[in-house]
Structures are given as structure tokens and as C-alpha cells.
Amino acid sequence: MTNFSLISKMMSDDYVGFTFFVGCMAMMAASAFFFLSLNQFDKKWRTSVLVSGLITFIAAVHYFYMKEYWAEVGESPTFFRYVDWILTVPLMCLEFYLILKVAGAKTNLLWKMVVLSVIMLVTGYLGETVYADQAALWGGISGLAYFVIVYEIWLGSAAKLAKNAGGNVLAAHKILCWFVLVGWAIYPLGYMLGTDGWYTSILGKGSVDIAYNIADAINKIGFGLVIYNLAVQSQKD
Ligand SMILES: *C/C=C(C)/C=C/C=C(C)/C=C/C1=C(C)CCCC1(C)C
């Protein structure tokens, strides 16, 4: 049962709880926006915009649970967080594949990206939970997988496909590359903030959640809007 007095108390003096609440609303609004726009697109672009909506919708449901968990338990909802990511990050990899299909992207690009993202997230989860005393080691492995993803889209085969596609697809691919390089880099920073004995004393408990919540809003909604804009522009010409 939802305890409303607890939630209203939370809202007034708890910045972490506040970002969970606003994050939940923002993800819901973005999902409604993407889903309701679907009719305006032809088949070629509809799947990409649908996936944008699924990403923010899955996040909205997880944020609903995470804000409750934070309010009731008062701890980082690490498990829900990683379940959210393990569903949504592969879908973001799928978006790269979907927009590059016009240039002949093969499913092996999709699988490569999905496997790398799963490695990144599973090792990150182990470092945050089961093997928290070896956070640096697991974070390092996770970081390597992250770098390979960055390499693949900036300089690897995905970059070449984007160049071949040119035009709107190339422009959108470039922006998505910046999301992954800069927006996604907030997560390892959050991980370090949350690792005991590193910076927890400076910023206190919950700082990791504020970092993750801000990053999620930028990366899931912003990323989706880039895809939406690509679909709108491509249908114009
Ligand atoms: C919507 C959610 C997204 C885009 C989540 C992305 C998460 C990451 C890029 C996480 C990366 C991590 C590292 C590179 C090292 C430390 C552990 C992680 C999992 C926080």
C-alpha cells in the first residue's frame, strides 16, 4: 500500500526522492509523446519511434517502483535499476542497428552491441552488489566493454555504415554517438560516487541515484527525441 504521508514528506526535503518522482513523470510523458506520434510515420520509421517509446515506458515503470523503494526502504534500488538498464540499453543498441539498416547494417552488428552492453551491465552490477569490495576490478571490466561500444559506433563498422548512409541518418548517428560518449559517461561517475570509501563521504548516500536519474532522463528521452527528429526529417524529403 502506498503511504502518502511518507511520500509528501519525502518530496519536501529529499532530493533523491524528488528526482525519482520527476524522472517517473518525465518518462511517462515522453512515452505518451512517442506512442501518440506513431501514426504520422510510415512503416520504415515507425519501428524506430516505437522502440523510443518502449525505452521510456520501461523506464517509467521501473521509476515508479524505484521511487517507492527509496521512500519505503531508504536505500538505492540497485536491483530495479539494473533490470531497467538490461532491458533498455540493448534497445538503444537496437536503435543504432535500425537506423543503419538503410546502409545495409547486418544483424551481427546488433548482436555485437547487445552482447557488449550486457557484459558492461552484468559486470557493473556485480561490482555494485555481490563483489562490492572489488568494485574497481568489476568497474574496470565494465568500462572496457563500454569503450568497445564507443569505438564501434565512433570508428568501427557502425561509423562506416553511417558514412555510407549520409544525410539525415549520418547526422542523427553523430548525435547518438555523442550521447553514448558524454551522456553514458555519467554512469561510471555515478558508480564511483556510490562505491564505499571512494567519494561517499563527500556527497553522502543517494548521490549515486541523483547521478543515475539525471543521466537516464538525458539519455533515454534525449536519445528518443533524436530518433523522432530523424523520422520527421526523413519523411519530409
Ligand atoms: C538508460 C540507461 C542507460 C543508457 C544506462 C547506461 C549505463 C552505463 C553506460 C553504465 C556503465 C558502467 C560503467 C561503464 C562502469 C561502471 C559500471 C556501470 C555499469 C555503471
Short mmCIF file of C-alpha atoms and ligand atoms in Angstrom, two decimals:
data_model
loop_
_atom_site.label_atom_id
_atom_site.label_comp_id
_atom_site.label_asym_id
_atom_site.label_seq_id
_atom_site.Cartn_x
_atom_site.Cartn_y
_atom_site.Cartn_z
CA MET A 1 0.00 0.00 0.00
CA THR A 2 1.20 3.46 -0.86
CA ASN A 3 1.89 5.60 2.15
CA PHE A 4 1.03 9.13 1.02
CA SER A 5 2.17 10.99 4.13
CA LEU A 6 5.54 9.37 3.70
CA ILE A 7 5.70 10.40 0.05
CA SER A 8 4.71 14.02 0.68
CA LYS A 9 7.28 14.19 3.46
CA MET A 10 9.82 12.76 1.08
CA MET A 11 9.06 15.41 -1.56
CA SER A 12 9.83 18.37 0.67
CA ASP A 13 13.33 17.55 1.87
CA ASP A 14 14.62 14.61 -0.13
CA TYR A 15 16.33 15.48 -3.39
CA VAL A 16 16.92 11.86 -4.32
CA GLY A 17 13.24 11.00 -3.90
CA PHE A 18 12.33 14.12 -5.83
CA THR A 19 14.45 13.11 -8.84
CA PHE A 20 12.86 9.63 -8.78
CA PHE A 21 9.40 11.22 -8.81
CA VAL A 22 10.14 13.73 -11.57
CA GLY A 23 12.01 11.06 -13.53
CA CYS A 24 8.93 8.83 -13.42
CA MET A 25 6.68 11.64 -14.71
CA ALA A 26 9.13 12.66 -17.44
CA MET A 27 9.46 9.07 -18.68
CA MET A 28 5.67 8.68 -18.76
CA ALA A 29 5.19 11.94 -20.65
CA ALA A 30 7.89 11.02 -23.16
CA SER A 31 6.30 7.58 -23.71
CA ALA A 32 2.90 9.15 -24.38
CA PHE A 33 4.55 11.56 -26.81
CA PHE A 34 6.35 8.82 -28.77
CA PHE A 35 3.39 6.43 -28.85
CA LEU A 36 0.88 9.09 -29.90
CA SER A 37 3.17 10.26 -32.71
CA LEU A 38 3.38 6.80 -34.29
CA ASN A 39 0.52 7.34 -36.76
CA GLN A 40 2.31 10.15 -38.54
CA PHE A 41 5.17 7.87 -39.65
CA ASP A 42 5.28 5.35 -42.44
CA LYS A 43 6.37 1.79 -41.81
CA LYS A 44 10.04 2.43 -42.37
CA TRP A 45 10.34 4.73 -39.37
CA ARG A 46 7.54 3.51 -37.14
CA THR A 47 9.60 0.72 -35.54
CA SER A 48 12.38 3.12 -34.53
CA VAL A 49 9.96 5.57 -32.90
CA LEU A 50 8.07 2.70 -31.26
CA VAL A 51 11.34 1.49 -29.71
CA SER A 52 12.00 5.03 -28.40
CA GLY A 53 8.61 4.84 -26.67
CA LEU A 54 9.29 1.37 -25.29
CA ILE A 55 12.59 2.55 -23.79
CA THR A 56 10.96 5.43 -21.90
CA PHE A 57 7.94 3.31 -20.97
CA ILE A 58 10.03 0.52 -19.46
CA ALA A 59 11.95 3.20 -17.56
CA ALA A 60 8.71 4.84 -16.36
CA VAL A 61 7.51 1.56 -14.82
CA HIS A 62 10.87 0.97 -13.14
CA TYR A 63 10.96 4.57 -11.85
CA PHE A 64 7.54 4.02 -10.32
CA TYR A 65 8.92 1.08 -8.34
CA MET A 66 12.24 2.76 -7.60
CA LYS A 67 10.64 5.89 -6.11
CA GLU A 68 8.51 3.65 -3.86
CA TYR A 69 11.52 1.58 -2.87
CA TRP A 70 13.53 4.66 -2.00
CA ALA A 71 10.62 6.11 0.03
CA GLU A 72 9.87 2.89 1.92
CA VAL A 73 13.30 1.27 2.32
CA GLY A 74 15.53 4.34 2.12
CA GLU A 75 18.22 2.59 0.06
CA SER A 76 19.37 2.67 -3.54
CA PRO A 77 17.10 0.45 -5.65
CA THR A 78 20.13 -1.13 -7.33
CA PHE A 79 18.34 -4.28 -8.42
CA PHE A 80 15.46 -2.45 -10.18
CA ARG A 81 17.99 -0.05 -11.66
CA TYR A 82 19.93 -2.81 -13.36
CA VAL A 83 16.81 -4.67 -14.52
CA ASP A 84 15.74 -1.41 -16.17
CA TRP A 85 19.14 -0.98 -17.83
CA ILE A 86 19.44 -4.57 -19.01
CA LEU A 87 16.15 -4.11 -20.87
CA THR A 88 16.59 -0.57 -22.17
CA VAL A 89 20.30 -0.41 -23.10
CA PRO A 90 20.04 -3.32 -25.60
CA LEU A 91 17.01 -1.50 -27.06
CA MET A 92 19.22 1.57 -27.54
CA CYS A 93 21.71 -0.67 -29.35
CA LEU A 94 18.79 -1.85 -31.48
CA GLU A 95 18.12 1.80 -32.43
CA PHE A 96 21.63 2.11 -33.89
CA TYR A 97 21.02 -1.01 -35.94
CA LEU A 98 17.55 0.10 -37.10
CA ILE A 99 18.68 3.49 -38.40
CA LEU A 100 21.76 1.97 -40.09
CA LYS A 101 19.73 -0.70 -41.85
CA VAL A 102 19.24 1.67 -44.80
CA ALA A 103 23.02 1.45 -45.31
CA GLY A 104 22.97 -2.34 -45.09
CA ALA A 105 23.66 -2.98 -41.37
CA LYS A 106 23.75 -6.71 -40.63
CA THR A 107 22.37 -8.39 -37.52
CA ASN A 108 25.91 -9.24 -36.36
CA LEU A 109 26.36 -5.52 -35.60
CA LEU A 110 23.23 -5.69 -33.46
CA TRP A 111 24.42 -8.80 -31.59
CA LYS A 112 27.90 -7.41 -31.05
CA MET A 113 26.44 -4.26 -29.45
CA VAL A 114 23.88 -6.18 -27.39
CA VAL A 115 26.47 -8.63 -26.03
CA LEU A 116 28.86 -5.79 -25.16
CA SER A 117 26.12 -3.89 -23.36
CA VAL A 118 25.11 -6.98 -21.37
CA ILE A 119 28.74 -7.59 -20.35
CA MET A 120 29.01 -3.92 -19.34
CA LEU A 121 25.89 -4.09 -17.17
CA VAL A 122 26.35 -7.54 -15.59
CA THR A 123 29.92 -6.77 -14.50
CA GLY A 124 28.79 -3.35 -13.25
CA TYR A 125 26.03 -5.00 -11.21
CA LEU A 126 28.50 -7.47 -9.68
CA GLY A 127 30.80 -4.59 -8.72
CA GLU A 128 27.95 -2.68 -7.12
CA THR A 129 26.44 -5.61 -5.21
CA VAL A 130 27.95 -9.09 -4.85
CA TYR A 131 31.61 -8.08 -5.16
CA ALA A 132 31.41 -4.53 -3.82
CA ASP A 133 34.83 -4.98 -2.20
CA GLN A 134 36.28 -5.42 -5.72
CA ALA A 135 34.39 -2.50 -7.24
CA ALA A 136 37.45 -1.25 -9.13
CA LEU A 137 38.07 -4.58 -10.86
CA TRP A 138 34.47 -5.12 -11.99
CA GLY A 139 34.04 -1.47 -12.87
CA GLY A 140 37.20 -1.76 -14.98
CA ILE A 141 35.87 -4.73 -16.95
CA SER A 142 32.57 -2.94 -17.40
CA GLY A 143 34.44 0.15 -18.57
CA LEU A 144 36.31 -1.89 -21.19
CA ALA A 145 33.05 -3.13 -22.70
CA TYR A 146 31.83 0.46 -22.68
CA PHE A 147 34.94 1.61 -24.57
CA VAL A 148 34.46 -1.07 -27.22
CA ILE A 149 30.88 0.15 -27.74
CA VAL A 150 32.14 3.73 -28.06
CA TYR A 151 34.83 2.58 -30.52
CA GLU A 152 32.34 0.59 -32.58
CA ILE A 153 29.96 3.49 -33.14
CA TRP A 154 32.57 6.27 -33.47
CA LEU A 155 35.23 4.49 -35.54
CA GLY A 156 34.16 0.91 -36.20
CA SER A 157 31.80 -0.69 -38.69
CA ALA A 158 28.78 1.28 -37.45
CA ALA A 159 30.62 4.54 -38.21
CA LYS A 160 31.34 3.35 -41.77
CA LEU A 161 27.72 2.40 -42.33
CA ALA A 162 26.60 5.81 -41.10
CA LYS A 163 29.00 7.48 -43.53
CA ASN A 164 27.63 5.40 -46.40
CA ALA A 165 24.06 6.29 -45.44
CA GLY A 166 24.91 10.01 -45.33
CA GLY A 167 22.29 12.77 -44.97
CA ASN A 168 19.84 12.66 -42.07
CA VAL A 169 20.97 9.22 -40.90
CA LEU A 170 24.60 10.30 -40.64
CA ALA A 171 23.60 13.47 -38.75
CA ALA A 172 21.44 11.51 -36.28
CA HIS A 173 24.12 8.83 -35.83
CA LYS A 174 26.66 11.54 -34.92
CA ILE A 175 24.37 12.96 -32.23
CA LEU A 176 23.65 9.49 -30.81
CA CYS A 177 27.43 8.90 -30.70
CA TRP A 178 27.77 11.99 -28.51
CA PHE A 179 25.03 10.69 -26.22
CA VAL A 180 26.97 7.48 -25.73
CA LEU A 181 30.32 9.22 -25.25
CA VAL A 182 29.18 12.02 -22.91
CA GLY A 183 25.72 11.05 -21.61
CA TRP A 184 26.67 7.47 -20.83
CA ALA A 185 29.91 8.56 -19.16
CA ILE A 186 27.81 9.91 -16.27
CA TYR A 187 27.11 6.29 -15.20
CA PRO A 188 30.68 5.26 -14.38
CA LEU A 189 30.98 8.57 -12.50
CA GLY A 190 27.84 7.66 -10.53
CA TYR A 191 29.30 4.21 -9.89
CA MET A 192 32.40 5.79 -8.38
CA LEU A 193 30.27 8.14 -6.27
CA GLY A 194 28.37 5.14 -4.93
CA THR A 195 31.39 2.98 -4.17
CA ASP A 196 32.08 2.94 -0.44
CA GLY A 197 35.25 4.61 0.64
CA TRP A 198 35.84 6.49 -2.63
CA TYR A 199 33.69 9.61 -2.60
CA THR A 200 30.71 8.59 -0.44
CA SER A 201 31.99 10.75 2.40
CA ILE A 202 31.90 13.90 0.23
CA LEU A 203 28.45 13.63 -1.26
CA GLY A 204 26.66 11.24 1.02
CA LYS A 205 24.25 8.43 0.43
CA GLY A 206 21.97 8.69 -2.55
CA SER A 207 24.32 10.80 -4.67
CA VAL A 208 24.72 7.83 -6.97
CA ASP A 209 20.96 7.83 -7.56
CA ILE A 210 20.86 11.52 -8.41
CA ALA A 211 23.63 10.97 -10.97
CA TYR A 212 21.87 7.94 -12.46
CA ASN A 213 18.46 9.68 -12.54
CA ILE A 214 19.78 12.74 -14.35
CA ALA A 215 21.71 10.55 -16.78
CA ASP A 216 18.65 8.40 -17.51
CA ALA A 217 16.49 11.42 -18.29
CA ILE A 218 19.08 12.82 -20.70
CA ASN A 219 19.92 9.52 -22.34
CA LYS A 220 16.51 7.91 -22.67
CA ILE A 221 14.37 10.93 -23.54
CA GLY A 222 17.06 12.82 -25.47
CA PHE A 223 18.10 9.73 -27.41
CA GLY A 224 14.44 9.05 -28.29
CA LEU A 225 13.95 12.62 -29.49
CA VAL A 226 16.93 12.31 -31.85
CA ILE A 227 15.28 9.25 -33.42
CA TYR A 228 11.92 11.04 -33.55
CA ASN A 229 13.54 14.02 -35.27
CA LEU A 230 15.31 11.75 -37.75
CA ALA A 231 11.97 10.17 -38.65
CA VAL A 232 10.32 13.58 -39.09
CA GLN A 233 13.17 14.96 -41.23
CA SER A 234 13.44 11.84 -43.39
CA GLN A 235 9.75 11.87 -44.15
CA LYS A 236 9.98 15.47 -45.35
CA ASP A 237 12.45 14.70 -48.14
C1 LIG B 1 19.02 4.11 -19.90
C2 LIG B 1 20.16 3.60 -19.28
C3 LIG B 1 21.43 3.68 -19.77
C4 LIG B 1 21.77 4.35 -21.06
C5 LIG B 1 22.47 3.11 -18.96
C6 LIG B 1 23.77 3.07 -19.25
C7 LIG B 1 24.69 2.54 -18.33
C8 LIG B 1 26.05 2.57 -18.46
C9 LIG B 1 26.73 3.13 -19.67
C10 LIG B 1 26.84 2.03 -17.38
C11 LIG B 1 28.17 1.91 -17.36
C12 LIG B 1 29.04 1.43 -16.27
C13 LIG B 1 30.40 1.53 -16.50
C14 LIG B 1 30.98 1.95 -17.81
C15 LIG B 1 31.43 1.17 -15.45
C16 LIG B 1 30.85 1.08 -14.07
C17 LIG B 1 29.59 0.30 -14.06
C18 LIG B 1 28.49 0.89 -14.94
C19 LIG B 1 27.53 -0.27 -15.20
C20 LIG B 1 27.78 1.99 -14.15
#
